[in-house]
PDB file of C-alpha atoms and ligand atoms in Angstrom:
ATOM      1  CA  MET A   1     166.416 148.005  80.250  1.00  0.00           C
ATOM      2  CA  LYS A   2     165.986 151.649  81.374  1.00  0.00           C
ATOM      3  CA  ILE A   3     162.858 153.438  80.568  1.00  0.00           C
ATOM      4  CA  VAL A   4     163.386 156.689  78.854  1.00  0.00           C
ATOM      5  CA  TYR A   5     160.503 159.185  78.128  1.00  0.00           C
ATOM      6  CA  ILE A   6     161.051 161.803  75.620  1.00  0.00           C
ATOM      7  CA  ASP A   7     158.926 165.041  75.380  1.00  0.00           C
ATOM      8  CA  MET A   8     157.946 166.249  71.963  1.00  0.00           C
ATOM      9  CA  ASP A   9     157.350 170.016  71.801  1.00  0.00           C
ATOM     10  CA  ASP A  10     160.874 171.985  71.864  1.00  0.00           C
ATOM     11  CA  THR A  11     162.609 168.788  72.647  1.00  0.00           C
ATOM     12  CA  LEU A  12     162.021 166.578  69.515  1.00  0.00           C
ATOM     13  CA  CYS A  13     160.415 169.058  67.381  1.00  0.00           C
ATOM     14  CA  ASN A  14     160.569 172.741  67.005  1.00  0.00           C
ATOM     15  CA  PHE A  15     157.329 174.142  68.419  1.00  0.00           C
ATOM     16  CA  LYS A  16     158.869 177.838  69.152  1.00  0.00           C
ATOM     17  CA  ASN A  17     159.879 178.387  65.536  1.00  0.00           C
ATOM     18  CA  SER A  18     156.431 177.460  63.837  1.00  0.00           C
ATOM     19  CA  TYR A  19     154.761 179.314  66.782  1.00  0.00           C
ATOM     20  CA  LYS A  20     156.710 182.559  66.038  1.00  0.00           C
ATOM     21  CA  GLN A  21     156.424 182.121  62.055  1.00  0.00           C
ATOM     22  CA  SER A  22     152.535 181.787  62.439  1.00  0.00           C
ATOM     23  CA  LEU A  23     152.350 185.070  64.495  1.00  0.00           C
ATOM     24  CA  ILE A  24     153.982 186.660  61.605  1.00  0.00           C
ATOM     25  CA  ASP A  25     152.218 185.069  58.701  1.00  0.00           C
ATOM     26  CA  ARG A  26     148.854 185.030  60.467  1.00  0.00           C
ATOM     27  CA  PRO A  27     148.827 187.708  63.147  1.00  0.00           C
ATOM     28  CA  GLU A  28     144.950 187.566  63.489  1.00  0.00           C
ATOM     29  CA  ILE A  29     145.464 184.025  64.917  1.00  0.00           C
ATOM     30  CA  THR A  30     146.439 184.602  68.618  1.00  0.00           C
ATOM     31  CA  TRP A  31     146.695 180.993  69.471  1.00  0.00           C
ATOM     32  CA  PRO A  32     148.735 179.453  66.512  1.00  0.00           C
ATOM     33  CA  HIS A  33     148.917 175.888  68.133  1.00  0.00           C
ATOM     34  CA  SER A  34     144.996 175.964  67.838  1.00  0.00           C
ATOM     35  CA  GLN A  35     145.312 175.685  64.106  1.00  0.00           C
ATOM     36  CA  CYS A  36     144.524 172.475  62.298  1.00  0.00           C
ATOM     37  CA  GLY A  37     147.890 171.059  60.850  1.00  0.00           C
ATOM     38  CA  PHE A  38     150.135 172.965  63.250  1.00  0.00           C
ATOM     39  CA  PHE A  39     151.492 169.944  65.221  1.00  0.00           C
ATOM     40  CA  VAL A  40     151.891 167.783  62.214  1.00  0.00           C
ATOM     41  CA  HIS A  41     154.104 170.203  60.386  1.00  0.00           C
ATOM     42  CA  LEU A  42     156.628 170.897  63.268  1.00  0.00           C
ATOM     43  CA  GLU A  43     160.225 170.636  62.211  1.00  0.00           C
ATOM     44  CA  PRO A  44     162.289 168.013  63.950  1.00  0.00           C
ATOM     45  CA  LEU A  45     165.337 169.515  66.041  1.00  0.00           C
ATOM     46  CA  PRO A  46     168.781 168.996  65.025  1.00  0.00           C
ATOM     47  CA  GLN A  47     169.983 165.296  65.980  1.00  0.00           C
ATOM     48  CA  ALA A  48     166.737 164.368  67.529  1.00  0.00           C
ATOM     49  CA  LEU A  49     165.725 161.820  65.094  1.00  0.00           C
ATOM     50  CA  GLU A  50     169.070 160.171  64.947  1.00  0.00           C
ATOM     51  CA  THR A  51     169.485 160.053  68.644  1.00  0.00           C
ATOM     52  CA  VAL A  52     165.924 158.700  69.375  1.00  0.00           C
ATOM     53  CA  ASN A  53     166.768 156.043  66.729  1.00  0.00           C
ATOM     54  CA  LEU A  54     169.934 155.162  68.620  1.00  0.00           C
ATOM     55  CA  LEU A  55     167.648 154.524  71.745  1.00  0.00           C
ATOM     56  CA  ILE A  56     165.237 152.664  69.983  1.00  0.00           C
ATOM     57  CA  GLU A  57     167.902 150.348  68.526  1.00  0.00           C
ATOM     58  CA  SER A  58     169.902 150.156  71.845  1.00  0.00           C
ATOM     59  CA  ASN A  59     169.463 147.196  74.048  1.00  0.00           C
ATOM     60  CA  LYS A  60     170.187 149.431  77.141  1.00  0.00           C
ATOM     61  CA  TYR A  61     166.972 151.577  76.778  1.00  0.00           C
ATOM     62  CA  ASP A  62     163.408 151.423  76.310  1.00  0.00           C
ATOM     63  CA  PRO A  63     162.341 154.690  74.928  1.00  0.00           C
ATOM     64  CA  TYR A  64     158.602 156.226  74.839  1.00  0.00           C
ATOM     65  CA  ILE A  65     157.261 159.428  73.749  1.00  0.00           C
ATOM     66  CA  LEU A  66     155.660 161.332  76.461  1.00  0.00           C
ATOM     67  CA  THR A  67     153.851 164.502  75.644  1.00  0.00           C
ATOM     68  CA  SER A  68     151.143 166.811  76.781  1.00  0.00           C
ATOM     69  CA  PRO A  69     148.250 167.578  74.662  1.00  0.00           C
ATOM     70  CA  SER A  70     147.264 171.012  73.521  1.00  0.00           C
ATOM     71  CA  VAL A  71     143.677 170.621  74.932  1.00  0.00           C
ATOM     72  CA  ARG A  72     142.203 173.387  73.081  1.00  0.00           C
ATOM     73  CA  ASN A  73     143.204 171.892  69.842  1.00  0.00           C
ATOM     74  CA  PRO A  74     141.746 168.367  69.685  1.00  0.00           C
ATOM     75  CA  ASN A  75     143.680 167.816  66.410  1.00  0.00           C
ATOM     76  CA  SER A  76     146.898 167.798  68.512  1.00  0.00           C
ATOM     77  CA  TYR A  77     146.171 164.376  69.753  1.00  0.00           C
ATOM     78  CA  ILE A  78     145.976 163.073  66.213  1.00  0.00           C
ATOM     79  CA  GLU A  79     148.841 165.066  64.686  1.00  0.00           C
ATOM     80  CA  LYS A  80     151.232 164.086  67.426  1.00  0.00           C
ATOM     81  CA  ARG A  81     150.546 160.427  66.434  1.00  0.00           C
ATOM     82  CA  ILE A  82     150.862 161.207  62.695  1.00  0.00           C
ATOM     83  CA  TRP A  83     154.302 163.190  63.355  1.00  0.00           C
ATOM     84  CA  ILE A  84     155.558 160.067  65.361  1.00  0.00           C
ATOM     85  CA  GLU A  85     154.480 157.736  62.442  1.00  0.00           C
ATOM     86  CA  GLN A  86     156.120 160.063  59.853  1.00  0.00           C
ATOM     87  CA  TYR A  87     159.506 160.325  61.430  1.00  0.00           C
ATOM     88  CA  PHE A  88     159.792 156.851  63.256  1.00  0.00           C
ATOM     89  CA  GLY A  89     157.245 154.506  61.717  1.00  0.00           C
ATOM     90  CA  LEU A  90     154.173 152.771  62.701  1.00  0.00           C
ATOM     91  CA  ASN A  91     155.577 150.471  65.194  1.00  0.00           C
ATOM     92  CA  PHE A  92     156.983 153.337  67.379  1.00  0.00           C
ATOM     93  CA  CYS A  93     153.406 154.892  67.796  1.00  0.00           C
ATOM     94  CA  LYS A  94     152.865 152.125  70.197  1.00  0.00           C
ATOM     95  CA  LYS A  95     155.156 154.079  72.387  1.00  0.00           C
ATOM     96  CA  LEU A  96     153.376 157.247  72.442  1.00  0.00           C
ATOM     97  CA  ILE A  97     151.907 158.434  75.542  1.00  0.00           C
ATOM     98  CA  ILE A  98     149.816 161.532  75.641  1.00  0.00           C
ATOM     99  CA  SER A  99     149.268 162.769  79.193  1.00  0.00           C
ATOM    100  CA  PRO A 100     148.745 166.093  81.151  1.00  0.00           C
ATOM    101  CA  ASN A 101     150.853 164.642  84.057  1.00  0.00           C
ATOM    102  CA  LYS A 102     154.269 163.127  83.268  1.00  0.00           C
ATOM    103  CA  ALA A 103     154.716 162.397  86.930  1.00  0.00           C
ATOM    104  CA  LEU A 104     152.242 159.602  86.747  1.00  0.00           C
ATOM    105  CA  ASN A 105     154.636 157.673  84.391  1.00  0.00           C
ATOM    106  CA  ILE A 106     157.188 155.483  86.108  1.00  0.00           C
ATOM    107  CA  GLY A 107     160.742 155.248  84.326  1.00  0.00           C
ATOM    108  CA  ASP A 108     164.344 156.031  84.839  1.00  0.00           C
ATOM    109  CA  TYR A 109     164.703 159.157  82.681  1.00  0.00           C
ATOM    110  CA  LEU A 110     162.466 162.011  81.241  1.00  0.00           C
ATOM    111  CA  ILE A 111     164.163 164.219  78.574  1.00  0.00           C
ATOM    112  CA  ASP A 112     162.166 167.519  78.468  1.00  0.00           C
ATOM    113  CA  ASP A 113     162.779 171.216  77.793  1.00  0.00           C
ATOM    114  CA  ASN A 114     160.572 172.018  80.796  1.00  0.00           C
ATOM    115  CA  VAL A 115     161.333 171.345  84.421  1.00  0.00           C
ATOM    116  CA  GLN A 116     157.799 172.046  85.611  1.00  0.00           C
ATOM    117  CA  GLY A 117     154.252 172.529  84.580  1.00  0.00           C
ATOM    118  CA  LYS A 118     153.223 169.103  83.209  1.00  0.00           C
ATOM    119  CA  GLY A 119     154.511 166.858  86.371  1.00  0.00           C
ATOM    120  CA  GLN A 120     157.919 167.283  85.355  1.00  0.00           C
ATOM    121  CA  GLU A 121     158.980 168.610  88.749  1.00  0.00           C
ATOM    122  CA  ASN A 122     157.259 165.339  90.488  1.00  0.00           C
ATOM    123  CA  PHE A 123     158.887 162.796  88.066  1.00  0.00           C
ATOM    124  CA  GLN A 124     160.478 159.989  90.048  1.00  0.00           C
ATOM    125  CA  GLY A 125     163.278 159.188  87.848  1.00  0.00           C
ATOM    126  CA  GLU A 126     166.056 161.783  86.465  1.00  0.00           C
ATOM    127  CA  LEU A 127     164.978 164.714  84.564  1.00  0.00           C
ATOM    128  CA  ILE A 128     167.378 165.475  81.611  1.00  0.00           C
ATOM    129  CA  HIS A 129     166.610 169.150  81.065  1.00  0.00           C
ATOM    130  CA  PHE A 130     166.950 169.556  77.297  1.00  0.00           C
ATOM    131  CA  GLY A 131     168.256 173.028  76.303  1.00  0.00           C
ATOM    132  CA  SER A 132     170.060 173.500  79.600  1.00  0.00           C
ATOM    133  CA  LYS A 133     173.741 174.206  80.089  1.00  0.00           C
ATOM    134  CA  ALA A 134     174.324 170.556  80.860  1.00  0.00           C
ATOM    135  CA  PHE A 135     172.235 169.380  77.859  1.00  0.00           C
ATOM    136  CA  PRO A 136     172.147 171.934  75.243  1.00  0.00           C
ATOM    137  CA  ASN A 137     171.460 169.695  72.269  1.00  0.00           C
ATOM    138  CA  TRP A 138     171.014 166.010  71.538  1.00  0.00           C
ATOM    139  CA  GLU A 139     174.609 165.134  71.075  1.00  0.00           C
ATOM    140  CA  SER A 140     175.003 165.957  74.780  1.00  0.00           C
ATOM    141  CA  ILE A 141     172.254 163.568  75.857  1.00  0.00           C
ATOM    142  CA  ALA A 142     173.595 160.817  73.468  1.00  0.00           C
ATOM    143  CA  ARG A 143     176.989 161.206  75.202  1.00  0.00           C
ATOM    144  CA  TYR A 144     175.450 161.201  78.703  1.00  0.00           C
ATOM    145  CA  LEU A 145     173.315 158.159  77.944  1.00  0.00           C
ATOM    146  CA  GLU A 146     176.338 156.571  76.220  1.00  0.00           C
ATOM    147  CA  ILE A 147     174.443 155.386  73.212  1.00  0.00           C
TER     148      ILE A 147
HETATM  149 MG1  LIG B 201     158.358 170.516  75.530  1.00  0.00          MG
END
């Protein structure tokens, strides 16, 4: 089976929207993602849950979540874990990897909205750049991976 790593912020869940909304609602907080509860309340992006569920059920792929922590917010580690359970169930929490350097993980694909900064630039497999022209949404990724 091919190993697929999936980023969370702005790939699975809508970090940017919550960030912007927080700056409007609570302008005194300059680091919105430092707030307790920030990560657990992020909204899933369209078709993200459906596509990851197809990967989970597929016999072609072995998906993992590979996300970097928000180091200034210790709750982010716990909230990311709660988020995964909330949307994919307890069993898939075993596939959650929180790492500051994504290049340390060996695998076939990394689906990520960033191409650098957290080791994406040194990932040994193929980087599927979520939000790019080639992969603007989850539907295009599902088509590419033929799931
Ligand atoms: Mg991201």
